[in-house]
GROMACS .gro file of C-alpha atoms in nm:
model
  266
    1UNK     CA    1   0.683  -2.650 -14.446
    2UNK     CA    2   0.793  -2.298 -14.351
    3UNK     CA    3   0.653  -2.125 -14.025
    4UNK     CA    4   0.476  -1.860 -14.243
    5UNK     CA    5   0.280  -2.105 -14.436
    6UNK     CA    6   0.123  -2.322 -14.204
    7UNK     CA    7  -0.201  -2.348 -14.219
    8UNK     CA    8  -0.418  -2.210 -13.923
    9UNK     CA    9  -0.626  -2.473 -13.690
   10UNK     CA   10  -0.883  -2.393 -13.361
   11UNK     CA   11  -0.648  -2.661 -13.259
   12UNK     CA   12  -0.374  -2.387 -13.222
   13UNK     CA   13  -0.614  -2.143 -12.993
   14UNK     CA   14  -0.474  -2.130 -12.640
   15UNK     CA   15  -0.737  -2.329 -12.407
   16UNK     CA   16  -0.807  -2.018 -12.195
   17UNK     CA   17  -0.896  -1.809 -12.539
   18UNK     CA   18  -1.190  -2.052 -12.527
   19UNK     CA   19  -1.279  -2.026 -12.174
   20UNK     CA   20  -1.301  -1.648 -12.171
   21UNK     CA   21  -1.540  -1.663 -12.502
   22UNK     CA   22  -1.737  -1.904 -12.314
   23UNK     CA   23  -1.735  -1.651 -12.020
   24UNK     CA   24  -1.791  -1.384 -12.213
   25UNK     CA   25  -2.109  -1.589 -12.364
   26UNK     CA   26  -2.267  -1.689 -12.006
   27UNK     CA   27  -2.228  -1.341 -11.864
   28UNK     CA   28  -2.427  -1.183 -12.194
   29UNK     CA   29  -2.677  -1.474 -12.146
   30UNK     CA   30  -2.746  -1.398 -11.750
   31UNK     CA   31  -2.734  -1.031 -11.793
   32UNK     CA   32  -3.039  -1.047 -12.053
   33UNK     CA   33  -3.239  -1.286 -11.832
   34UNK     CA   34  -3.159  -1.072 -11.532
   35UNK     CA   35  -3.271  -0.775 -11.755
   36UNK     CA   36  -3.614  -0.923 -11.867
   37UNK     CA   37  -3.700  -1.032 -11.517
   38UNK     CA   38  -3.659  -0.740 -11.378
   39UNK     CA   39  -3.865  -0.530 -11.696
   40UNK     CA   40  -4.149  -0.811 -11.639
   41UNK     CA   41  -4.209  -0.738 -11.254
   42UNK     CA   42  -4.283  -0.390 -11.380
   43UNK     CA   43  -4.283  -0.166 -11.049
   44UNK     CA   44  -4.477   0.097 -11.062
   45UNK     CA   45  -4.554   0.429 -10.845
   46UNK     CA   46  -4.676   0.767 -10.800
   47UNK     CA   47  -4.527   1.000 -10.586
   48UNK     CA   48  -4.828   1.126 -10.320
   49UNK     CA   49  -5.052   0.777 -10.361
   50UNK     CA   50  -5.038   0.392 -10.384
   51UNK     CA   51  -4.726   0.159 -10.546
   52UNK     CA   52  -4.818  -0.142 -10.644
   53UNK     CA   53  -4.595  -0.456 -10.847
   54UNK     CA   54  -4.753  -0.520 -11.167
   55UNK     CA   55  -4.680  -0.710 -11.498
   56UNK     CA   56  -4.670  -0.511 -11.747
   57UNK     CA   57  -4.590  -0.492 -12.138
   58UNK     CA   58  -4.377  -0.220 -12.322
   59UNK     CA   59  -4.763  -0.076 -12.469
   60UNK     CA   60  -5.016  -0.086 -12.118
   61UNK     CA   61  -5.060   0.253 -11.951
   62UNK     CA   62  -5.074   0.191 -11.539
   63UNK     CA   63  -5.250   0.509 -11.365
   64UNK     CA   64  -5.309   0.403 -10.958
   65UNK     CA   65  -5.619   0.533 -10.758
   66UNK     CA   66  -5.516   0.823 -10.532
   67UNK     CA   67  -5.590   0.794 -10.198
   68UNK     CA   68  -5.854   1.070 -10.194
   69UNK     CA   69  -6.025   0.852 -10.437
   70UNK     CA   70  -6.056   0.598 -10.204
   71UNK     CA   71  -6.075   0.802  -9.916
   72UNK     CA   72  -6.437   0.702  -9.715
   73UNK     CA   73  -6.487   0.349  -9.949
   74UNK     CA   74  -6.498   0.054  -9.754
   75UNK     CA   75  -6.301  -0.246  -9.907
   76UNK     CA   76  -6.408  -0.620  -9.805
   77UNK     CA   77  -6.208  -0.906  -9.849
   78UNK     CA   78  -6.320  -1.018 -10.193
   79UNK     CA   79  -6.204  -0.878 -10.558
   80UNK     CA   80  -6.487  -0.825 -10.761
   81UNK     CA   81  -6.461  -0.774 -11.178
   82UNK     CA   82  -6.701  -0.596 -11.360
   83UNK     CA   83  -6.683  -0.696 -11.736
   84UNK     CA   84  -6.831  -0.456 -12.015
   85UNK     CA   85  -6.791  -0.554 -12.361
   86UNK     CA   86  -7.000  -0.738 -12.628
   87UNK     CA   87  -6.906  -1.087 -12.827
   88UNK     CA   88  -6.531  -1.069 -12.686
   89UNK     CA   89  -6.722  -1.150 -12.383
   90UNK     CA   90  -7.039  -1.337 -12.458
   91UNK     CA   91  -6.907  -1.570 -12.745
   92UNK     CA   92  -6.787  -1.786 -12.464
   93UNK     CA   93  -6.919  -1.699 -12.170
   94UNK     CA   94  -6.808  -2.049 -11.994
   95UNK     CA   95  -6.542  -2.138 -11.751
   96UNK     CA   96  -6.290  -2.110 -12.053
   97UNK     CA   97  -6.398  -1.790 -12.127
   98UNK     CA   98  -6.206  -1.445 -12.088
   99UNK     CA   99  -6.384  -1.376 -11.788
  100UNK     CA  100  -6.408  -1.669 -11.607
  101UNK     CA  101  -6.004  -1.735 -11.664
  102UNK     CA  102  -5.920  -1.427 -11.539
  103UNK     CA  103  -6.124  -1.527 -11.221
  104UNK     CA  104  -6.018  -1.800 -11.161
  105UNK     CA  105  -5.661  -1.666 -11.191
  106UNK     CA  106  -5.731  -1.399 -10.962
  107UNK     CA  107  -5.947  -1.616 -10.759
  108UNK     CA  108  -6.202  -1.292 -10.768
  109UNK     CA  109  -6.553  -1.263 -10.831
  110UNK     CA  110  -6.636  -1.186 -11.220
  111UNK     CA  111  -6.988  -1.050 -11.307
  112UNK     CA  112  -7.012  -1.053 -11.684
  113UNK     CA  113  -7.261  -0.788 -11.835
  114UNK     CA  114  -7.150  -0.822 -12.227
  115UNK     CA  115  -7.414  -0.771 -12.508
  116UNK     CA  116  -7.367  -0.889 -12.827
  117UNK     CA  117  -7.325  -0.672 -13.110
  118UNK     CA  118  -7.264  -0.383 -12.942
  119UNK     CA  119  -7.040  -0.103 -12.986
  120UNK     CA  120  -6.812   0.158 -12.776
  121UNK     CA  121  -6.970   0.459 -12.999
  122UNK     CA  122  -7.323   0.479 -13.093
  123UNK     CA  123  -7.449   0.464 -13.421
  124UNK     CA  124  -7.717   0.793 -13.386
  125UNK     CA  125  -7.650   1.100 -13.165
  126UNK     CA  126  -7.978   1.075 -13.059
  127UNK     CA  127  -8.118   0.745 -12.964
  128UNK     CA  128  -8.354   0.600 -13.244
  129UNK     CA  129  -8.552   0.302 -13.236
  130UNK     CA  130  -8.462   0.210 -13.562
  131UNK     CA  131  -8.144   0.105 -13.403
  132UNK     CA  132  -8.213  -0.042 -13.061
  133UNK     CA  133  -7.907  -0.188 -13.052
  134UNK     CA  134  -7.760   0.167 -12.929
  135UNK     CA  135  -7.919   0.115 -12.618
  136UNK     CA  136  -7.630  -0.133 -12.576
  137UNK     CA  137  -7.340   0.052 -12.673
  138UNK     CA  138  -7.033   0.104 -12.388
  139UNK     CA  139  -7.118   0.512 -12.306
  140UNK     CA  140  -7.526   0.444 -12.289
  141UNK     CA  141  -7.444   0.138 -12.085
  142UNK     CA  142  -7.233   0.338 -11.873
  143UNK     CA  143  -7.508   0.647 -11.892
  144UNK     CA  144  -7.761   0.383 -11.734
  145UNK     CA  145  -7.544   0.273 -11.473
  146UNK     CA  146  -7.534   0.580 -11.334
  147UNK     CA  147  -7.803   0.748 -11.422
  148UNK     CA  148  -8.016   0.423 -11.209
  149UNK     CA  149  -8.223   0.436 -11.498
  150UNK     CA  150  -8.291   0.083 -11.700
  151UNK     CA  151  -8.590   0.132 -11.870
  152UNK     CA  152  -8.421   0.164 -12.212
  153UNK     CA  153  -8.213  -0.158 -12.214
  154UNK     CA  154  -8.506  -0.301 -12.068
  155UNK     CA  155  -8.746  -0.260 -12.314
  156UNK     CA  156  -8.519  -0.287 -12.614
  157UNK     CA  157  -8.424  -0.629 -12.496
  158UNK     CA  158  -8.724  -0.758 -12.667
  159UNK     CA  159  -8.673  -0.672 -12.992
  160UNK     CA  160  -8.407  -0.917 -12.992
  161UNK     CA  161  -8.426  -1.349 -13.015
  162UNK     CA  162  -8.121  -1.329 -12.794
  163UNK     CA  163  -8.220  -1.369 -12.425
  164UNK     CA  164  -7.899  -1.241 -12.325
  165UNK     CA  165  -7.979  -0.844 -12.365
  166UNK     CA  166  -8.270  -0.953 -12.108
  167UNK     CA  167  -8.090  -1.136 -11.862
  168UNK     CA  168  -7.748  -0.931 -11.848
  169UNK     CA  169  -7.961  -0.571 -11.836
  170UNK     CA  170  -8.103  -0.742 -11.494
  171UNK     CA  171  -7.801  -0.898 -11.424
  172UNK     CA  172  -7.632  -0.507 -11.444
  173UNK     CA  173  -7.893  -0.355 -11.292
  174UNK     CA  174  -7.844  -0.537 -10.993
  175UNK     CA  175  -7.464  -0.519 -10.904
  176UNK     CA  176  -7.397  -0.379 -10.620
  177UNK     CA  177  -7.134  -0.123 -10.684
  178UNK     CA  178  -7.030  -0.088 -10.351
  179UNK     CA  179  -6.844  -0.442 -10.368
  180UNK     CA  180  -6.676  -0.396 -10.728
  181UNK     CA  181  -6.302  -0.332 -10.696
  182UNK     CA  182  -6.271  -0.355 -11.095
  183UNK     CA  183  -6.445  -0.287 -11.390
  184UNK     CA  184  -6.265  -0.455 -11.711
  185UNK     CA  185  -6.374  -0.270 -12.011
  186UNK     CA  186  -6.318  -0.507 -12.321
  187UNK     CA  187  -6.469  -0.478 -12.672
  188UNK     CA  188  -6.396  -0.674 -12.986
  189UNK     CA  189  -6.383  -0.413 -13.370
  190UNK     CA  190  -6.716  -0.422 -13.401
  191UNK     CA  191  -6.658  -0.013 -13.435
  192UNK     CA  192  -6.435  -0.105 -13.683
  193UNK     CA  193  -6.663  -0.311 -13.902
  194UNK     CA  194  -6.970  -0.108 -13.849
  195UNK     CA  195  -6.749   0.197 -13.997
  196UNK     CA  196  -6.806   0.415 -13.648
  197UNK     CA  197  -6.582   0.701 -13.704
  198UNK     CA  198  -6.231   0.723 -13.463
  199UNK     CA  199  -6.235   1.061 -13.324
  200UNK     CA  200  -6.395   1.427 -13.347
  201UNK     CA  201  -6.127   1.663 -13.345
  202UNK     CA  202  -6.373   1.938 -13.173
  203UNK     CA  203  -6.559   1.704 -12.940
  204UNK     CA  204  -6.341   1.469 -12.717
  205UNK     CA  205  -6.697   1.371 -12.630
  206UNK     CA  206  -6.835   1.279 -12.920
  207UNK     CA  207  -7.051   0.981 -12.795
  208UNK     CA  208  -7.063   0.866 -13.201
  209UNK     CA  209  -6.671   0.823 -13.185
  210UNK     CA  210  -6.500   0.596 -13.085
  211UNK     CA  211  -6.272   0.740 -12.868
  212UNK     CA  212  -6.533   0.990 -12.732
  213UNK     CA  213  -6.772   0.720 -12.641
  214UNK     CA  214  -6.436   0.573 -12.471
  215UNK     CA  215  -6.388   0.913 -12.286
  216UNK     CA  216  -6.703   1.008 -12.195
  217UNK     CA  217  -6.817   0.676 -12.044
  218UNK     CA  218  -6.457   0.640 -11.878
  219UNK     CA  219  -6.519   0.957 -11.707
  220UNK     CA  220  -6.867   0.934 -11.601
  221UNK     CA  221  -6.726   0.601 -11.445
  222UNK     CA  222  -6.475   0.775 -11.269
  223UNK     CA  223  -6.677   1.059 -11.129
  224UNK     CA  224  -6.958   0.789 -11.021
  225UNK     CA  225  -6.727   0.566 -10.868
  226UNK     CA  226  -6.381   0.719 -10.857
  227UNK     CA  227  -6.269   0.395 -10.601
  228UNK     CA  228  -6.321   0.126 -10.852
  229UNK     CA  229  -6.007   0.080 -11.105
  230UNK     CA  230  -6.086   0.085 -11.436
  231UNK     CA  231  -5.853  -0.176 -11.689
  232UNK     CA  232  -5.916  -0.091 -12.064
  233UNK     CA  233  -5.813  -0.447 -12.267
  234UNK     CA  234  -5.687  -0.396 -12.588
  235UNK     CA  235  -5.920  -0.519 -12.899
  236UNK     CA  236  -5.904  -0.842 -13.057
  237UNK     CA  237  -5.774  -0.922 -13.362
  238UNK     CA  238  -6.029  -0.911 -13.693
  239UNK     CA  239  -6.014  -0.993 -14.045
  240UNK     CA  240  -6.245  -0.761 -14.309
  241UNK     CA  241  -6.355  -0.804 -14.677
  242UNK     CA  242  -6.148  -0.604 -14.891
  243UNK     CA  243  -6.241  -0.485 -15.260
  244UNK     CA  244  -6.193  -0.774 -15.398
  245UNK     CA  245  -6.401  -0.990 -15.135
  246UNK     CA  246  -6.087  -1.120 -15.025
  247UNK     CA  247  -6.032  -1.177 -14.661
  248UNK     CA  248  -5.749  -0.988 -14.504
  249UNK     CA  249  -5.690  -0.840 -14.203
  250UNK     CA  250  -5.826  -0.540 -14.043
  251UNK     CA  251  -5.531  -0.350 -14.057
  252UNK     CA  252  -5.528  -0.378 -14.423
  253UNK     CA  253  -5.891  -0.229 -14.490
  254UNK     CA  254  -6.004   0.078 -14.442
  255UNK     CA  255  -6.406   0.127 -14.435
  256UNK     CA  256  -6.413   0.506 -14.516
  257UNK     CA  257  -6.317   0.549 -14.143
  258UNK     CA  258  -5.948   0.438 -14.123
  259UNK     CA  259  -5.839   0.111 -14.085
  260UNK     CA  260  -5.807  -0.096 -13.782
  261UNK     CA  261  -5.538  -0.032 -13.619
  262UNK     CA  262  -5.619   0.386 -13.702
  263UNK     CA  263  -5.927   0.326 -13.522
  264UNK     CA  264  -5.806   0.173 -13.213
  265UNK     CA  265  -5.510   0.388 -13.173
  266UNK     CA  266  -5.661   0.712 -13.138
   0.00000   0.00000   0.00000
């Protein structure tokens, strides 16, 4: 058989062909690990204020307290987590719950003041008692705490079977804001399925929005206690009844108000 028509075999492929693709493989491999290490750790800074190392994903938003935001605030020893939020929090509320994992990760201090049922955005612009459950909601929570006034969560907390509106309004009433470091604010689409509307175009305010309720109580937060950080989790995922009465997830059903993901993302 003739040169030309020999057939071709890996057997014919010099030996160090093969070790370079194999070198060639390894270096591509280490590069990408070296690459996602170093994305993971996540460094992050401003120019005139604190740096810190954080883990971060491609979507979280990392702002650092200033030091004149800190300036004249005493910090102790122990990290203290403020939790604000409704059944993300309170369905388990146990040492394998959301809170308590995160302190015992952290090995901080977690104080969790969720209500069930509630809401970022009120239902009424003006508080009605035909829906006490406003009194509840993340910006009125947020209005009482700094306000010092908890007569309204008080006495709605009877109108419901649920002891937990009782025991949490005390429970907030009493922090001691001086020691909180944190304050985790994390809410489950109950926004989305009680069809409160995403934004007002003309009110960034808009304590009947979503994403004014989100804004105004952030900032009264921030003006009230401008040392404690403030960590916004992202909502969990839901699933919704479409037209047909078939379940299917959030993102797939829109109420009148935009669908889930519309409503988060404003």
């Amino acid at each position: 058989m003739s040169r030309d028509n020999k057939k071709f075999s890996f057997e014919d492929i010099p030996g160090w062909v093969h070790l370079v693709f194999i070198g060639i493989i390894v270096l591509v491999i280490a590069f990408s690990i070296f690459k996602l290490v170093r994305w993971n750790m996540g460094t992050a800074e401003l120019d005139t204020s604190d740096t810190g190392s954080l883990e971060v994903e491609v979507l979280d938003q990392v702002f650092l307290l200033t030091d004149d935001k800190k300036a004249g605030h005493e910090y102790d020893d122990e990290e203290t987590i403020l939790f604000l939020g409704n059944d993300a929090l309170t369905y388990d509320a146990s040492e394998t719950g959301v809170a308590n994992q995160i302190g015992s990760k952290l090995g901080a201090t977690v104080i969790n003041c969720g209500f069930p049922g509630s809401t970022v955005a009120n239902k009424n612009t003006e508080f009605s008692d035909d829906y006490k459950l406003d009194a509840y909601s993340f910006v009125n929570v947020v209005n009482s705490m700094v306000s010092g006034d908890f007569s309204r969560m008080e006495e709605c907390a009877s109108s419901f079977d649920d002891y937990a509106y009782t025991s949490t309004s005390w429970e907030l009433k009493n922090v001691d804001m001086n020691k909180v470091d944190t304050i985790v604010i994390y809410y489950n689409a109950q926004d989305y399925l009680n069809m409160r509307v995403g934004m007002n175009p003309d009110n960034e305010y808009d304590p009947v929005t979503y994403r004014g309720a989100l804004n105004s109580g952030i900032k009264a937060l921030q003006e009230k206690y401008p040392y404690i950080r403030i960590v916004c989790l992202s909502f969990t995922m839901c699933y919704a009844y479409d037209s047909n009465g078939q379940i299917v997830s959030g993102d797939r059903v829109d109420f009148g108000n935009g669908k889930l993901t519309h409503i988060f993302s404003l």
